Structures are given as C-alpha cells and as structure tokens.
GROMACS .gro file of C-alpha atoms in nm:
model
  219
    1UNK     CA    1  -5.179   0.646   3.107
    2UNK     CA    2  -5.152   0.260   3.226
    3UNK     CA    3  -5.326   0.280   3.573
    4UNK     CA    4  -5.076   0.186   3.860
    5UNK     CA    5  -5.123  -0.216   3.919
    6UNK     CA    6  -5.101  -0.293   3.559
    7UNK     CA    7  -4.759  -0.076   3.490
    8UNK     CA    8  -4.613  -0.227   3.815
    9UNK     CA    9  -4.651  -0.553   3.679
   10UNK     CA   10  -4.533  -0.481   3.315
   11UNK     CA   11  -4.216  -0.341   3.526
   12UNK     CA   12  -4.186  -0.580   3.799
   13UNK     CA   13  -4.342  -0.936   3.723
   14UNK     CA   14  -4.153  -1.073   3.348
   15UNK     CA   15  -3.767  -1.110   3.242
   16UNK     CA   16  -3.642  -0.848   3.000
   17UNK     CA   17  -3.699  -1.019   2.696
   18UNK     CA   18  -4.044  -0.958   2.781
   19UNK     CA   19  -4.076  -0.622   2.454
   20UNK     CA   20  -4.412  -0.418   2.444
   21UNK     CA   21  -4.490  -0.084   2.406
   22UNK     CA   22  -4.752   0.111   2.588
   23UNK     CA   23  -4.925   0.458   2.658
   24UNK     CA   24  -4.948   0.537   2.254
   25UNK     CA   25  -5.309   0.606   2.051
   26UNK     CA   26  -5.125   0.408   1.749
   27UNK     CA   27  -4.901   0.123   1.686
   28UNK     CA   28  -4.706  -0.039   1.419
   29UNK     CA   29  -4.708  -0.368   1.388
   30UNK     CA   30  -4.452  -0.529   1.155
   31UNK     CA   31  -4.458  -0.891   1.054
   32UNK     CA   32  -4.146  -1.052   0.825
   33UNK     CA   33  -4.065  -1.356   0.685
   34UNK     CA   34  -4.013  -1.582   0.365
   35UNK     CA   35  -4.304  -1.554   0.280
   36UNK     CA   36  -4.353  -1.218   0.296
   37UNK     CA   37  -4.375  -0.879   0.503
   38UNK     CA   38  -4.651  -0.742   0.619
   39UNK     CA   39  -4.699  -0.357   0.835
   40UNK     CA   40  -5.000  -0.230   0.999
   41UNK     CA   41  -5.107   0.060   1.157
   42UNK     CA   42  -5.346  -0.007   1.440
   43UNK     CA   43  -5.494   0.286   1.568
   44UNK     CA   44  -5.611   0.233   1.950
   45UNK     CA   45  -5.771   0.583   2.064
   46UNK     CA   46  -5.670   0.552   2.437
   47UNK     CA   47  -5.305   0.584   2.595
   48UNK     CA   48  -5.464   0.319   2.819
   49UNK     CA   49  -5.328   0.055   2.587
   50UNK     CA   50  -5.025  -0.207   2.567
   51UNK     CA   51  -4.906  -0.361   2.238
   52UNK     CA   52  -4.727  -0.706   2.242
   53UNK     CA   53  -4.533  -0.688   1.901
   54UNK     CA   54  -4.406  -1.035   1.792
   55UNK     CA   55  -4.567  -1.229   2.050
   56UNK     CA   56  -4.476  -1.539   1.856
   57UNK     CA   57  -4.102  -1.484   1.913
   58UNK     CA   58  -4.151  -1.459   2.290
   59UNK     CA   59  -4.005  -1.767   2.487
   60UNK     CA   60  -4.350  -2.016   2.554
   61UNK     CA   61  -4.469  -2.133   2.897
   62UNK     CA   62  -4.225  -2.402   2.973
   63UNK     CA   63  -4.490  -2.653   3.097
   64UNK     CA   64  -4.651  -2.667   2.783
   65UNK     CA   65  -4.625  -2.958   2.543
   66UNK     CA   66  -4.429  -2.930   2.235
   67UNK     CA   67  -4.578  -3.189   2.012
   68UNK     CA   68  -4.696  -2.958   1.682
   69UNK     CA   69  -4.979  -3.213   1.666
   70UNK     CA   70  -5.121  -3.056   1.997
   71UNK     CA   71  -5.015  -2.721   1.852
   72UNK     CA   72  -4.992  -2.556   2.227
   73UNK     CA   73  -4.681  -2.379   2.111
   74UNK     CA   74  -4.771  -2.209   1.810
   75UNK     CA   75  -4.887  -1.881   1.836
   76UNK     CA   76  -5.008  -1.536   1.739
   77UNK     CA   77  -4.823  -1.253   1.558
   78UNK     CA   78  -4.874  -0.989   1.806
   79UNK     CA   79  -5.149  -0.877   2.045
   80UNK     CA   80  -5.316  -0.534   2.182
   81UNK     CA   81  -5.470  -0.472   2.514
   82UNK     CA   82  -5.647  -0.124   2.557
   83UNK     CA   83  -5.924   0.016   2.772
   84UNK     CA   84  -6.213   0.140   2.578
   85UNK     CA   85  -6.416   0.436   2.678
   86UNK     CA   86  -6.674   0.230   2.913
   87UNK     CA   87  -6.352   0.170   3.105
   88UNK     CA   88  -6.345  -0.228   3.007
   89UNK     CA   89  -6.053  -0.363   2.885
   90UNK     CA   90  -6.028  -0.571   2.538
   91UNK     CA   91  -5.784  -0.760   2.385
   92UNK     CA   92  -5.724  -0.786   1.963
   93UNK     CA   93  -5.538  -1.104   1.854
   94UNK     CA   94  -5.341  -1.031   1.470
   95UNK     CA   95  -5.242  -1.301   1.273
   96UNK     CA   96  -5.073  -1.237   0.969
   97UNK     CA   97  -5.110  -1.413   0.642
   98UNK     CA   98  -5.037  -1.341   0.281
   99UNK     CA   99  -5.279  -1.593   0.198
  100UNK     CA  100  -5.606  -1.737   0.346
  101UNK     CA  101  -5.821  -2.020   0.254
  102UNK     CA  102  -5.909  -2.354   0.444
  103UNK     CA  103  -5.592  -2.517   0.514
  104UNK     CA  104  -5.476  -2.200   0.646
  105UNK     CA  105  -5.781  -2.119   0.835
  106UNK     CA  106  -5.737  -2.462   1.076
  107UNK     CA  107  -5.365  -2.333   1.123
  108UNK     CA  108  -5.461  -1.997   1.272
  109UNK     CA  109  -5.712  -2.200   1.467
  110UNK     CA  110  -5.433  -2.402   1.619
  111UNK     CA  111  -5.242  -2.048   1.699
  112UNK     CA  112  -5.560  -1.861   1.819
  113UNK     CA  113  -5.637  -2.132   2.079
  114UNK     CA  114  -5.281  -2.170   2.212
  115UNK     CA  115  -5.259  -1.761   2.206
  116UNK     CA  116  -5.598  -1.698   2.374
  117UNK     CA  117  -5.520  -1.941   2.692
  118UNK     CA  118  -5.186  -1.807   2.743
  119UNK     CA  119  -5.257  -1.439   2.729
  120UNK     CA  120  -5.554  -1.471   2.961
  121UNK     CA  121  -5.310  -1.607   3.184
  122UNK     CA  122  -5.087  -1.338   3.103
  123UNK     CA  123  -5.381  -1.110   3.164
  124UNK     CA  124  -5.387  -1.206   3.538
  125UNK     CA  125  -5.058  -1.108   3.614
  126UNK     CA  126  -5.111  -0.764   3.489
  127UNK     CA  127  -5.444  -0.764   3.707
  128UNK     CA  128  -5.635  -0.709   3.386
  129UNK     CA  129  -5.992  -0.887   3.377
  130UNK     CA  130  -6.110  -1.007   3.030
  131UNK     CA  131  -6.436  -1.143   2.907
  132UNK     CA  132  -6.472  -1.364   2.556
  133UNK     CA  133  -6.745  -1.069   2.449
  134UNK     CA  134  -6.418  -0.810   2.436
  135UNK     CA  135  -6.172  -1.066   2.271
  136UNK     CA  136  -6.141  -0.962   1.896
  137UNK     CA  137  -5.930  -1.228   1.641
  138UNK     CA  138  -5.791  -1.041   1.381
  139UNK     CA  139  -5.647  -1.197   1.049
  140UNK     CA  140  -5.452  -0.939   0.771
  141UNK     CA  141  -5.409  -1.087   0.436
  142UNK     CA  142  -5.407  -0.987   0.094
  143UNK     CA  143  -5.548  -1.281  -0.097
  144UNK     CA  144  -5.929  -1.460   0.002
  145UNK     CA  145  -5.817  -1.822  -0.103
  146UNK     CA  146  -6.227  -1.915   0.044
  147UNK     CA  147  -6.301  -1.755  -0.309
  148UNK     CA  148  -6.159  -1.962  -0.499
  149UNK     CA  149  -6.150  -2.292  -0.367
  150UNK     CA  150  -6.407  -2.582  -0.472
  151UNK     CA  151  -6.653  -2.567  -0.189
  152UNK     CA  152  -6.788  -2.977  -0.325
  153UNK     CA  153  -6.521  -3.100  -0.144
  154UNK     CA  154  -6.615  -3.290   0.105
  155UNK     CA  155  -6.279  -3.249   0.298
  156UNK     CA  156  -6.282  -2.845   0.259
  157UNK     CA  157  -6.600  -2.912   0.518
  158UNK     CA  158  -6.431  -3.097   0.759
  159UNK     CA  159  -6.167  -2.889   0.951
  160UNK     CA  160  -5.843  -3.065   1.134
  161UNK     CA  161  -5.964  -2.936   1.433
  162UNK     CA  162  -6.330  -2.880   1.440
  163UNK     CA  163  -6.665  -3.038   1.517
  164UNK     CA  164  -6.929  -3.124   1.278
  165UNK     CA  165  -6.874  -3.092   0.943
  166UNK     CA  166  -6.896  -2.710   0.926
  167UNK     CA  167  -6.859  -2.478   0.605
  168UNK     CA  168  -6.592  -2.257   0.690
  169UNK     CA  169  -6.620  -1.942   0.477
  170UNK     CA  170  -6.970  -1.889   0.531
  171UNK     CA  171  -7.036  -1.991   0.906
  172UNK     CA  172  -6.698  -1.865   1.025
  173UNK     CA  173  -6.472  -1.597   0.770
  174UNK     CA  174  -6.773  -1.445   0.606
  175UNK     CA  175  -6.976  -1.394   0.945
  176UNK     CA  176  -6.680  -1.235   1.111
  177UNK     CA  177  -6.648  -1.522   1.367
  178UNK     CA  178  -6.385  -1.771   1.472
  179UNK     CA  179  -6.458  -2.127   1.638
  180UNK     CA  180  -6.196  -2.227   1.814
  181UNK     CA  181  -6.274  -2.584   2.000
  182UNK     CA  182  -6.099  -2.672   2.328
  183UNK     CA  183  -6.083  -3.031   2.321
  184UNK     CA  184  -5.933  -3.170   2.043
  185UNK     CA  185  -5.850  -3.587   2.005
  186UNK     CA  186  -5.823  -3.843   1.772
  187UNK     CA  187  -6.180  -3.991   1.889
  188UNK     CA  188  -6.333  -3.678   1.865
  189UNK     CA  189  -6.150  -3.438   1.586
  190UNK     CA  190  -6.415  -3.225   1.482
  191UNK     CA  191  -6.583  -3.145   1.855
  192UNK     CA  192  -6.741  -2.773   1.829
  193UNK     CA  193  -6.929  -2.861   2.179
  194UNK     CA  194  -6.624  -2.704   2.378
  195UNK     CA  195  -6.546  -2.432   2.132
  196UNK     CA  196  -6.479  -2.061   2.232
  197UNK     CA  197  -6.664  -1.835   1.977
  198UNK     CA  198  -6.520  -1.552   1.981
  199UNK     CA  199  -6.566  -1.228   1.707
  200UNK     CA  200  -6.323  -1.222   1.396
  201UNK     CA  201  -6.205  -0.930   1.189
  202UNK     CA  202  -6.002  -0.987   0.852
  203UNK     CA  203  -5.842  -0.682   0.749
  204UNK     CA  204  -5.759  -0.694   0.387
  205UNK     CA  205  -5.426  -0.548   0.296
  206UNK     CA  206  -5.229  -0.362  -0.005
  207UNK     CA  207  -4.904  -0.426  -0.192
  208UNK     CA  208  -4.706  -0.095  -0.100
  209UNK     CA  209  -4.381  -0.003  -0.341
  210UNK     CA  210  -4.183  -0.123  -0.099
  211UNK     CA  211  -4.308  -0.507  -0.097
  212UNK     CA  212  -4.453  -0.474   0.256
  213UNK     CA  213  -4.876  -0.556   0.231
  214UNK     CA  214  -4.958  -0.302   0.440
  215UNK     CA  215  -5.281  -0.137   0.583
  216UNK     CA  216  -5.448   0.118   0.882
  217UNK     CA  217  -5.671  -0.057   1.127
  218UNK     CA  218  -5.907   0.149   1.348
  219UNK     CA  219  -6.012  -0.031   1.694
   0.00000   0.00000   0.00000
C-alpha cells in the first residue's frame, strides 16, 4: 500500500490527465506506433509501487524549451517507482525501440536526460527521495543494430551528444550503463565531464502472433 504523503499527493497535487496506476505487484506496459507495438510485463514484487504508463504523452513542463535541438521535450515511454524491500525507493526508466544501434542510442540519450530531470522533480512532489545508485534505464527492443554496424567508423565513435570520442556498444550497451551528459553545446558537443552515469538494462523482446514484441521483466 502507497504510504499516506505519497497517495495524498498522487490525489491532491496534478490535473486529471495526470494517468498512473498504483498498489499492483505487476504492470503492463503497452507501447504503439508506426513503427511498431510493443507489451511488457514488468513484474514489481511490492504493492508499494506507482507505474506512469505513456509518460511521453503527458503534457511537458511549460517552462521548458521546445527547440528539438535541445531535446528538453522529448521523453520516455513510461516509468515505475516502487519501494524495494530495504524500504528505498527506485525508479526504472523504459524506452521502447524496435531497433537499436548508434543513431538510436544518442536519441534515447536525448529522452533519458530530459525524462530523468523532470521526474526527479516530479519525485519531490510526491515526497519521494531518489538517489542516481537506484535509477535503472531500461531499453526493450528486438533487434541489436551495435552488431551489425561497422565499428571503423570514425563517426559511429563520436555521439551527438557525448564527450570524448567514446565506443558506444562496448563502454555503454554491452556494460549495462548509460552516459547521459548534462551540458551539451555547440563548443563542447561531446562533454562526458557533467554526465550522469546511471545503470542500463536492455530487455530483448519476441515477435508474439499477434505483431506486438512482447516480453516479462522482473525488477
């Protein structure tokens, strides 16, 4: 059960168009477009647990630039807070792709960076307190593009929005880590001094007879 100051803000603080779902030891997650659907079953193991199911539809802070170029409007699929069993709360971040290789990688960057500033905001409204070392990215997909790509190039080693030239799939995708810099210009593109590492978790999917890639997650 969501403890008291944490439910009376979910009740009390945002407008109605505000959707989540909370007090469950499972969620479905459901992600459609164009370009594909995707469905995954996350399974939390504590009622003490809120799901934010198509964050990205959500209105954005209105303060924020709009520019994609800064990118501070894109953002995440959906998001789960939950309360493990040391009583610390942890957020998981899910970005779904059919697809992932570099290019794509630097876009869920640009999402990730915009999503993990406004949900710790979001995070002190609801009175919960979050630390980097609980803050999980998660990215479903079904095909590893980093497999198949020439790694020679010397532009598949310098990311849009980076720091030093950096090899992607083997510092970052393959080592189950995400570097997601904070300052980002066009005098200083590739700065990893101000990034926020956090930990990373691709979760392959499945083609189910149904054309939805789906998949069961376990937190």
């Amino acid at each position: 059960m969501i403890d008291e100051r944490v439910d009376y803000a979910l009740r009390n603080f945002f407008n109605e168009k505000f959707v989540y779902d909370s007090g469950s030891l499972s969620y479905t997650i459901i992600e459609t477009s164009k370009k594909g659907k995707t469905r995954l079953v996350v399974n939390v193991g504590s009622e003490e647990s809120i799901c934010f199911n198509t964050y990205d539809k959500f209105p954005k802070w209105e303060i924020l630039r709009t520019e994609q170029t800064i990118g501070m409007r894109k953002c995440i699929d959906h998001f789960i807070l939950r309360k493990n069993t040391s009583n610390i709360w942890e957020l998981y971040m899910f970005e779904m792709k059919t697809s992932v290789g570099f290019e794509t990688w630097q876009n869920i960057k640009y999402k990730m960076r915009a999503s993990y500033l406004s949900i710790k905001t979001l995070a002190i409204y609801l009175g919960i307190p979050l630390q980097n070392s609980n803050i999980t990215a998660c990215t479903t997909y079904e095909i590893d593009k980093f497999q198949t790509t020439d790694m020679t190039s010397p532009k598949i080693l310098l990311p849009k929005i980076g720091g030093k030239a950096t090899d992607a799939k083997n510092d970052e995708w393959d080592a189950n880590i995400i570097k997601i810099p904070m300052i980002v210009s066009e005098d200083n593109p590739y700065d990893y001094k101000t990034a926020v590492k956090l930990r990373h978790k691709k979760i392959k999917m499945y083609r189910a007879d149904d054309g939805f890639l789906e998949q069961t997650f376990n937190l």
